[in-house]
XYZ file of C-alpha atoms in Angstrom:
455
model
C -4.850 -29.041 3.509
C -5.365 -29.463 7.386
C -7.542 -26.793 9.407
C -8.454 -26.270 12.882
C -11.054 -28.243 14.157
C -13.625 -25.992 15.335
C -13.240 -23.461 11.886
C -14.226 -26.146 10.223
C -17.259 -27.110 12.648
C -18.344 -23.478 12.517
C -17.858 -23.085 8.953
C -20.059 -26.273 8.563
C -23.454 -24.761 10.608
C -22.663 -21.360 8.906
C -22.557 -22.292 5.212
C -24.552 -25.788 4.866
C -24.710 -26.954 1.662
C -22.339 -24.468 0.972
C -19.677 -25.730 3.098
C -18.305 -28.552 0.491
C -17.285 -25.697 -2.540
C -15.506 -23.518 0.363
C -13.607 -26.627 1.951
C -13.236 -27.696 -2.140
C -11.576 -24.122 -2.900
C -8.477 -24.334 -0.420
C -7.697 -26.793 -1.175
C -6.565 -25.605 -5.234
C -4.028 -23.712 -5.433
C -4.268 -19.871 -4.750
C -4.171 -16.851 -7.077
C -1.278 -14.322 -7.265
C -1.832 -11.217 -8.504
C 0.040 -7.611 -8.748
C -1.272 -3.808 -9.012
C 0.285 -1.356 -11.501
C 1.567 1.881 -10.558
C -0.269 4.242 -12.359
C 1.973 7.317 -10.984
C 4.334 5.213 -13.039
C 2.704 5.133 -16.191
C -1.072 4.246 -17.797
C -1.838 0.728 -16.986
C -2.097 -0.327 -20.568
C 1.781 1.231 -21.104
C 3.177 -0.959 -18.247
C 6.113 -2.282 -19.281
C 5.131 -5.099 -16.770
C 2.998 -6.744 -19.551
C 6.351 -7.506 -21.651
C 7.154 -9.412 -18.864
C 4.740 -11.477 -17.476
C 1.669 -13.374 -18.611
C -0.883 -10.933 -16.459
C -5.254 -11.516 -16.664
C -7.044 -8.616 -15.012
C -8.530 -9.100 -12.152
C -12.569 -7.775 -12.415
C -12.993 -5.647 -9.286
C -9.476 -3.797 -9.508
C -8.774 -1.280 -12.870
C -5.418 -1.700 -12.923
C -5.398 -5.114 -10.838
C -3.272 -8.336 -12.753
C -3.033 -12.080 -11.947
C -0.498 -13.771 -12.749
C 0.844 -17.700 -13.371
C 2.659 -19.104 -10.391
C 5.668 -20.057 -12.822
C 6.738 -16.451 -12.893
C 8.832 -14.143 -11.311
C 7.693 -9.989 -10.889
C 8.750 -9.979 -7.533
C 12.790 -11.127 -8.591
C 12.201 -8.860 -11.495
C 14.152 -5.133 -11.877
C 10.466 -4.176 -12.230
C 9.725 -4.264 -9.439
C 13.115 -2.533 -7.529
C 11.542 0.461 -9.842
C 8.051 0.523 -8.747
C 5.656 -0.611 -11.425
C 3.798 -2.632 -9.973
C 2.530 -4.127 -6.065
C 2.279 -7.723 -5.192
C -0.877 -7.985 -3.986
C -3.235 -10.718 -3.891
C -6.752 -10.231 -5.775
C -9.015 -9.835 -2.428
C -7.100 -7.767 -1.107
C -7.194 -5.239 -3.571
C -10.761 -4.181 -3.288
C -10.432 -2.467 -0.383
C -8.436 0.121 -2.188
C -11.782 0.027 -5.117
C -14.177 0.857 -2.419
C -12.321 3.605 -0.922
C -12.063 5.183 -4.229
C -9.988 8.272 -3.176
C -11.127 11.759 -4.763
C -8.696 14.042 -6.838
C -7.576 17.074 -3.594
C -9.197 14.440 -0.433
C -6.936 13.783 2.355
C -7.076 9.653 2.790
C -6.185 7.617 6.511
C -5.257 4.461 6.132
C -5.340 3.378 9.579
C -3.630 -0.043 9.862
C -1.156 0.486 6.854
C 1.623 -1.845 6.869
C 2.849 -3.213 4.725
C 1.724 -0.848 2.294
C -0.275 -1.868 -0.036
C -3.652 -0.718 0.214
C -1.488 2.826 0.469
C -0.053 2.299 -2.240
C -3.180 2.296 -4.425
C -4.519 4.772 -2.253
C -2.169 6.935 -2.757
C -2.452 6.828 -6.736
C -5.705 9.406 -6.641
C -6.135 10.768 -3.795
C -5.041 14.589 -2.655
C -2.920 13.063 0.308
C -1.978 10.029 2.501
C -1.232 9.656 6.307
C -0.382 5.895 6.257
C 0.146 4.582 9.827
C 1.103 1.788 11.539
C 1.150 1.574 15.099
C 3.985 -1.473 15.856
C 7.542 -0.092 14.918
C 8.978 -3.134 13.283
C 6.192 -2.629 10.424
C 6.383 0.519 10.309
C 9.903 0.622 8.621
C 8.665 -1.707 6.000
C 5.624 0.577 5.598
C 7.558 3.476 4.475
C 10.344 1.133 2.620
C 7.169 0.857 0.194
C 5.706 4.209 -0.197
C 9.808 5.383 -1.143
C 9.871 2.239 -3.853
C 6.325 2.713 -5.501
C 7.205 6.616 -6.014
C 4.248 7.805 -3.264
C 5.496 11.982 -2.989
C 1.750 12.907 -1.373
C 1.908 10.477 1.423
C 3.476 10.792 4.986
C 4.335 7.594 7.344
C 3.453 8.294 11.463
C 4.058 5.333 14.232
C 1.123 5.785 16.690
C -2.061 4.656 17.710
C -5.045 5.609 17.019
C -6.445 7.583 19.550
C -3.119 10.011 19.267
C -4.181 10.498 15.732
C -7.449 11.060 16.833
C -6.911 13.858 18.826
C -4.110 15.669 16.543
C -6.086 15.719 13.732
C -9.649 15.254 14.387
C -12.665 15.300 11.998
C -9.310 15.616 9.052
C -9.489 13.324 6.830
C -12.108 12.710 3.801
C -12.147 8.879 4.097
C -10.133 6.421 6.518
C -9.734 3.427 5.626
C -9.309 0.079 8.809
C -8.054 -3.076 7.605
C -8.380 -4.267 11.114
C -6.105 -6.608 12.808
C -8.029 -9.923 12.747
C -7.790 -14.017 12.603
C -6.697 -13.935 9.203
C -9.702 -16.955 8.573
C -9.579 -16.011 4.941
C -5.533 -16.279 4.637
C -5.164 -20.009 5.466
C -4.752 -20.838 2.052
C -2.170 -18.383 1.432
C -0.106 -18.900 5.263
C -0.166 -22.398 7.004
C 1.390 -20.652 9.695
C -1.694 -18.650 10.143
C -3.908 -21.307 10.568
C -1.761 -23.055 12.520
C -1.339 -19.810 15.058
C -5.489 -19.872 14.846
C -7.188 -20.695 18.032
C -10.689 -20.923 18.723
C -10.703 -17.961 21.078
C -9.521 -15.146 17.960
C -12.048 -14.526 16.567
C -13.648 -12.821 20.132
C -10.550 -11.144 20.904
C -9.812 -9.230 17.703
C -13.330 -8.168 17.516
C -12.844 -6.597 20.920
C -9.870 -4.482 19.043
C -11.759 -3.865 16.041
C -13.988 -2.159 17.957
C -12.078 0.153 20.050
C -9.840 0.568 16.561
C -13.412 1.780 14.497
C -14.858 3.524 17.392
C -11.371 6.075 17.227
C -11.365 5.930 13.270
C -14.753 7.674 13.658
C -13.038 11.265 15.287
C -10.986 11.376 12.343
C -13.755 11.064 9.371
C -15.490 14.259 8.472
C -18.888 14.686 8.127
C -19.925 13.525 4.816
C -16.811 10.984 5.377
C -16.745 7.658 4.770
C -14.806 4.921 6.957
C -14.207 1.445 4.811
C -13.731 -1.474 6.752
C -12.161 -4.610 6.356
C -11.085 -7.766 7.500
C -9.330 -10.889 5.758
C -11.532 -13.844 8.384
C -14.959 -15.283 8.000
C -16.128 -15.290 11.480
C -19.487 -12.970 11.887
C -18.221 -10.746 15.080
C -15.609 -9.741 13.215
C -17.503 -8.428 10.306
C -20.720 -8.281 10.538
C -20.319 -7.974 14.440
C -18.019 -5.128 14.374
C -20.188 -3.253 11.900
C -23.436 -4.103 13.939
C -21.925 -2.925 16.894
C -20.416 0.098 15.201
C -23.185 1.487 14.200
C -25.483 0.691 17.099
C -23.365 2.763 19.335
C -22.335 5.574 16.526
C -25.947 6.351 14.612
C -24.317 9.228 12.663
C -22.727 6.587 10.829
C -24.823 4.526 8.294
C -23.358 1.860 5.392
C -23.323 3.138 2.033
C -24.157 0.286 -0.576
C -21.499 -0.947 -2.923
C -23.242 -1.897 -6.193
C -21.693 -2.803 -9.272
C -19.410 -5.621 -8.011
C -21.134 -8.304 -9.002
C -18.628 -10.807 -7.832
C -19.073 -10.089 -4.420
C -21.850 -10.934 -1.980
C -24.090 -9.245 0.381
C -23.249 -9.432 4.216
C -25.049 -11.674 6.812
C -26.732 -10.493 8.918
C -28.685 -13.750 9.980
C -25.592 -15.472 11.551
C -25.111 -12.486 14.192
C -27.819 -11.696 16.945
C -29.942 -8.788 16.585
C -28.566 -7.836 13.291
C -30.450 -5.545 11.097
C -31.142 -6.088 7.371
C -28.551 -3.029 6.369
C -25.498 -6.082 6.807
C -26.955 -6.551 3.867
C -24.908 -3.991 1.824
C -21.803 -5.191 3.566
C -19.337 -7.189 1.126
C -18.186 -10.361 1.494
C -15.937 -11.878 -0.332
C -15.843 -15.879 -0.786
C -13.187 -18.313 -1.980
C -15.403 -20.386 -3.699
C -16.926 -17.445 -6.178
C -13.610 -16.193 -7.511
C -10.047 -16.208 -7.914
C -8.781 -14.904 -4.400
C -8.994 -15.109 -0.879
C -11.663 -14.771 1.752
C -12.039 -10.862 2.993
C -14.846 -8.617 4.264
C -15.522 -5.211 3.258
C -18.666 -2.313 4.757
C -17.907 1.270 3.750
C -19.614 3.269 6.308
C -20.760 7.135 6.102
C -21.074 9.936 8.323
C -24.222 11.642 8.195
C -23.846 15.448 7.487
C -21.757 17.102 5.228
C -18.789 20.275 5.888
C -14.967 20.264 5.122
C -12.804 18.694 6.735
C -10.821 20.515 9.727
C -7.879 22.107 8.485
C -4.945 21.574 10.371
C -1.586 24.054 9.890
C 0.270 22.979 6.852
C 4.026 21.843 6.734
C 6.347 25.071 6.293
C 8.857 24.723 3.966
C 11.832 27.121 2.690
C 14.306 27.442 -0.489
C 16.191 24.481 -0.861
C 19.717 25.082 0.839
C 22.273 25.883 -1.832
C 24.126 22.428 -2.475
C 20.707 20.753 -3.424
C 19.299 24.186 -4.531
C 23.566 24.090 -6.623
C 22.751 19.714 -7.751
C 18.301 20.313 -8.843
C 19.930 22.619 -11.095
C 22.922 20.805 -12.665
C 20.422 17.447 -12.804
C 17.079 19.004 -13.659
C 17.371 22.359 -15.555
C 14.687 23.450 -16.268
C 12.911 22.327 -13.439
C 12.170 25.155 -11.006
C 13.504 23.880 -7.807
C 10.479 22.431 -4.927
C 10.565 23.833 -1.280
C 11.985 22.155 1.427
C 12.534 21.155 5.015
C 16.162 20.111 6.847
C 15.854 18.391 9.522
C 19.734 18.299 11.100
C 21.811 17.178 7.600
C 18.909 15.228 5.518
C 16.549 17.614 3.648
C 12.947 16.562 2.871
C 10.199 17.445 -0.306
C 6.622 17.647 0.176
C 3.825 17.909 -1.309
C 1.976 21.148 -1.160
C -1.304 19.890 0.850
C 0.827 18.231 3.750
C -0.834 18.705 7.985
C 2.214 19.751 9.921
C 2.993 16.734 12.087
C 4.658 18.229 15.278
C 3.990 15.699 18.075
C 3.735 12.423 16.218
C 6.252 10.006 15.812
C 6.889 10.672 12.271
C 8.438 7.644 9.840
C 8.726 9.417 6.732
C 7.188 12.315 5.349
C 8.111 13.236 1.919
C 10.017 12.069 -0.068
C 13.610 12.478 1.482
C 15.391 14.557 -1.451
C 19.233 13.629 0.152
C 21.694 14.411 2.645
C 23.644 17.757 2.913
C 27.685 16.668 3.521
C 30.406 19.581 3.280
C 29.859 22.324 1.468
C 28.006 18.780 -0.967
C 24.682 17.254 -1.843
C 23.877 13.480 -1.385
C 20.669 12.715 -3.454
C 18.925 10.601 -1.611
C 17.231 7.223 -3.654
C 13.812 7.932 -2.479
C 14.207 11.328 -5.419
C 15.602 9.234 -8.140
C 11.754 7.008 -7.186
C 9.467 10.039 -6.671
C 10.875 11.794 -9.252
C 10.089 11.686 -13.550
C 13.520 10.383 -15.762
C 12.515 12.309 -18.262
C 13.157 15.324 -16.712
C 16.975 14.254 -15.562
C 19.418 15.761 -17.901
C 22.143 12.658 -17.444
C 20.364 9.476 -17.412
C 22.162 6.066 -17.537
C 19.322 3.650 -20.120
C 18.930 -0.095 -19.963
C 16.966 -2.541 -20.726
C 15.045 -4.172 -17.883
C 15.802 -7.845 -19.251
C 19.791 -7.270 -19.471
C 21.778 -8.659 -17.704
C 23.588 -5.028 -16.752
C 20.313 -3.903 -14.784
C 20.920 -6.657 -12.591
C 24.209 -5.680 -11.679
C 23.003 -2.630 -10.875
C 21.126 -3.988 -8.277
C 23.765 -6.257 -6.893
C 25.649 -3.103 -6.426
C 28.583 -3.095 -9.054
C 30.060 -0.132 -11.548
C 28.515 0.503 -15.496
C 30.315 1.746 -18.022
C 28.646 4.837 -19.889
C 29.786 7.520 -23.044
C 28.224 9.758 -20.954
C 28.845 13.300 -18.979
C 30.621 13.345 -15.861
C 28.067 13.495 -12.671
C 24.816 12.584 -11.067
C 23.350 10.602 -13.375
C 20.038 8.674 -13.200
C 19.993 4.415 -13.501
C 17.010 3.668 -15.403
C 15.720 -0.364 -16.749
C 13.199 0.365 -19.817
C 12.462 3.782 -19.585
C 12.124 3.829 -15.205
C 14.044 4.871 -12.449
C 16.421 2.564 -10.489
C 18.807 5.196 -8.664
C 21.470 7.296 -8.827
C 25.179 6.645 -9.709
C 27.776 9.203 -10.713
C 29.285 9.082 -13.481
C 33.229 9.253 -13.159
C 35.415 9.350 -16.916
C 33.538 6.762 -18.284
C 31.662 4.618 -15.609
C 29.092 5.161 -13.119
C 30.480 4.521 -9.615
C 26.980 2.562 -8.109
C 24.689 4.319 -5.286
C 22.232 1.644 -5.110
C 21.694 1.553 -1.408
C 23.539 -1.486 0.366
C 21.189 -2.537 1.999
C 18.603 -3.064 -0.865
C 21.429 -4.957 -2.705
C 20.581 -8.280 -4.251
C 22.831 -10.847 -5.302
C 21.973 -12.523 -8.913
C 19.644 -15.982 -7.666
C 17.147 -13.387 -5.666
C 16.671 -11.535 -9.322
C 14.854 -13.530 -12.307
C 15.106 -11.761 -16.127
C 13.841 -14.219 -17.451
């Protein structure tokens, strides 16, 4: 593949005898990966195993390689949020962050949402932030599709979050904007856009972001820094400068990852040997793209600062009536109403007043003149087994494709709001009326048959 000359010269100088293997790896086909959504079901029970040829990614228990001939992104199970298409090396970030139950996690540069969806599987609460508005909307769509109930999405600069939520997080993940050299094989556009000054420009921005991120970490908490580039000034260099300016942090060695290589302090002038505890993922040493990770721990110990929690109230009457009809026997959750929209929140979500919130909790639906219309997000977030009316489809049959394309479907079930499911997992809502399920799959998400593949 054609690569920038200045990039090749620098990598030849850094890698020496390894450079030939490195450049040869960039000419080989890239690895394709997906990560199963453990919030939907146990990974071993995920129906994706029946439709695709999956091979485990060794550093991520929920991660799998799939052959390029498979098309999981065009399958109904993708729309049901059973998995996320993710580059295998990128899965290392969530694995290293390793959120524990009850922890609060901030994904500071979160779009398009792969790492957020990984972190949310075990964390108590995740604040997913993206500074670019258009990308924040994509992030919110990922959170919805994956059925994440413990995530809020904001569109803020890190400095505003640091002022609003200082020391509020057990773990802060910074997958920093970078020069993208590790994506050259995956995205030729990244190579075309690269220039020799890109690493230094990105390093300046990374220094600022990391300094602001540090203010959000509680004593004893951790700051996980990652990039998808090879440039030392953006990797070991950024970490070295951060440690020099923040002596209250140290690098935590990551054991149990034999596929990864140690950091290279010898590539950064004046860097300390502790930078060997950083991790590099090289495309010529594993099946994945280039990546860099470091786990930085704040010294001390103490609880996170506890901001006020989101206030909730009982469901408004039309929504409560819907809930009792569709989910009988399940206690109605607390909610918050903004205008005509009803939202459900996790039990431990901070109040986000004063911040630009794109999505908080799960949108339950809309109040419309004395009635309630459920939101698509509620279908994807609920446990389908709790719904009293379900239209059971197979993910490999045309009826599932027809539903995703917006068509009505026949039913023998009783009238009322009905959860349309593929292989037992929710695709969305329909409303059964006299033997027909009227389609309520969102118009903006509807497909055409050529964009779906069930073979």
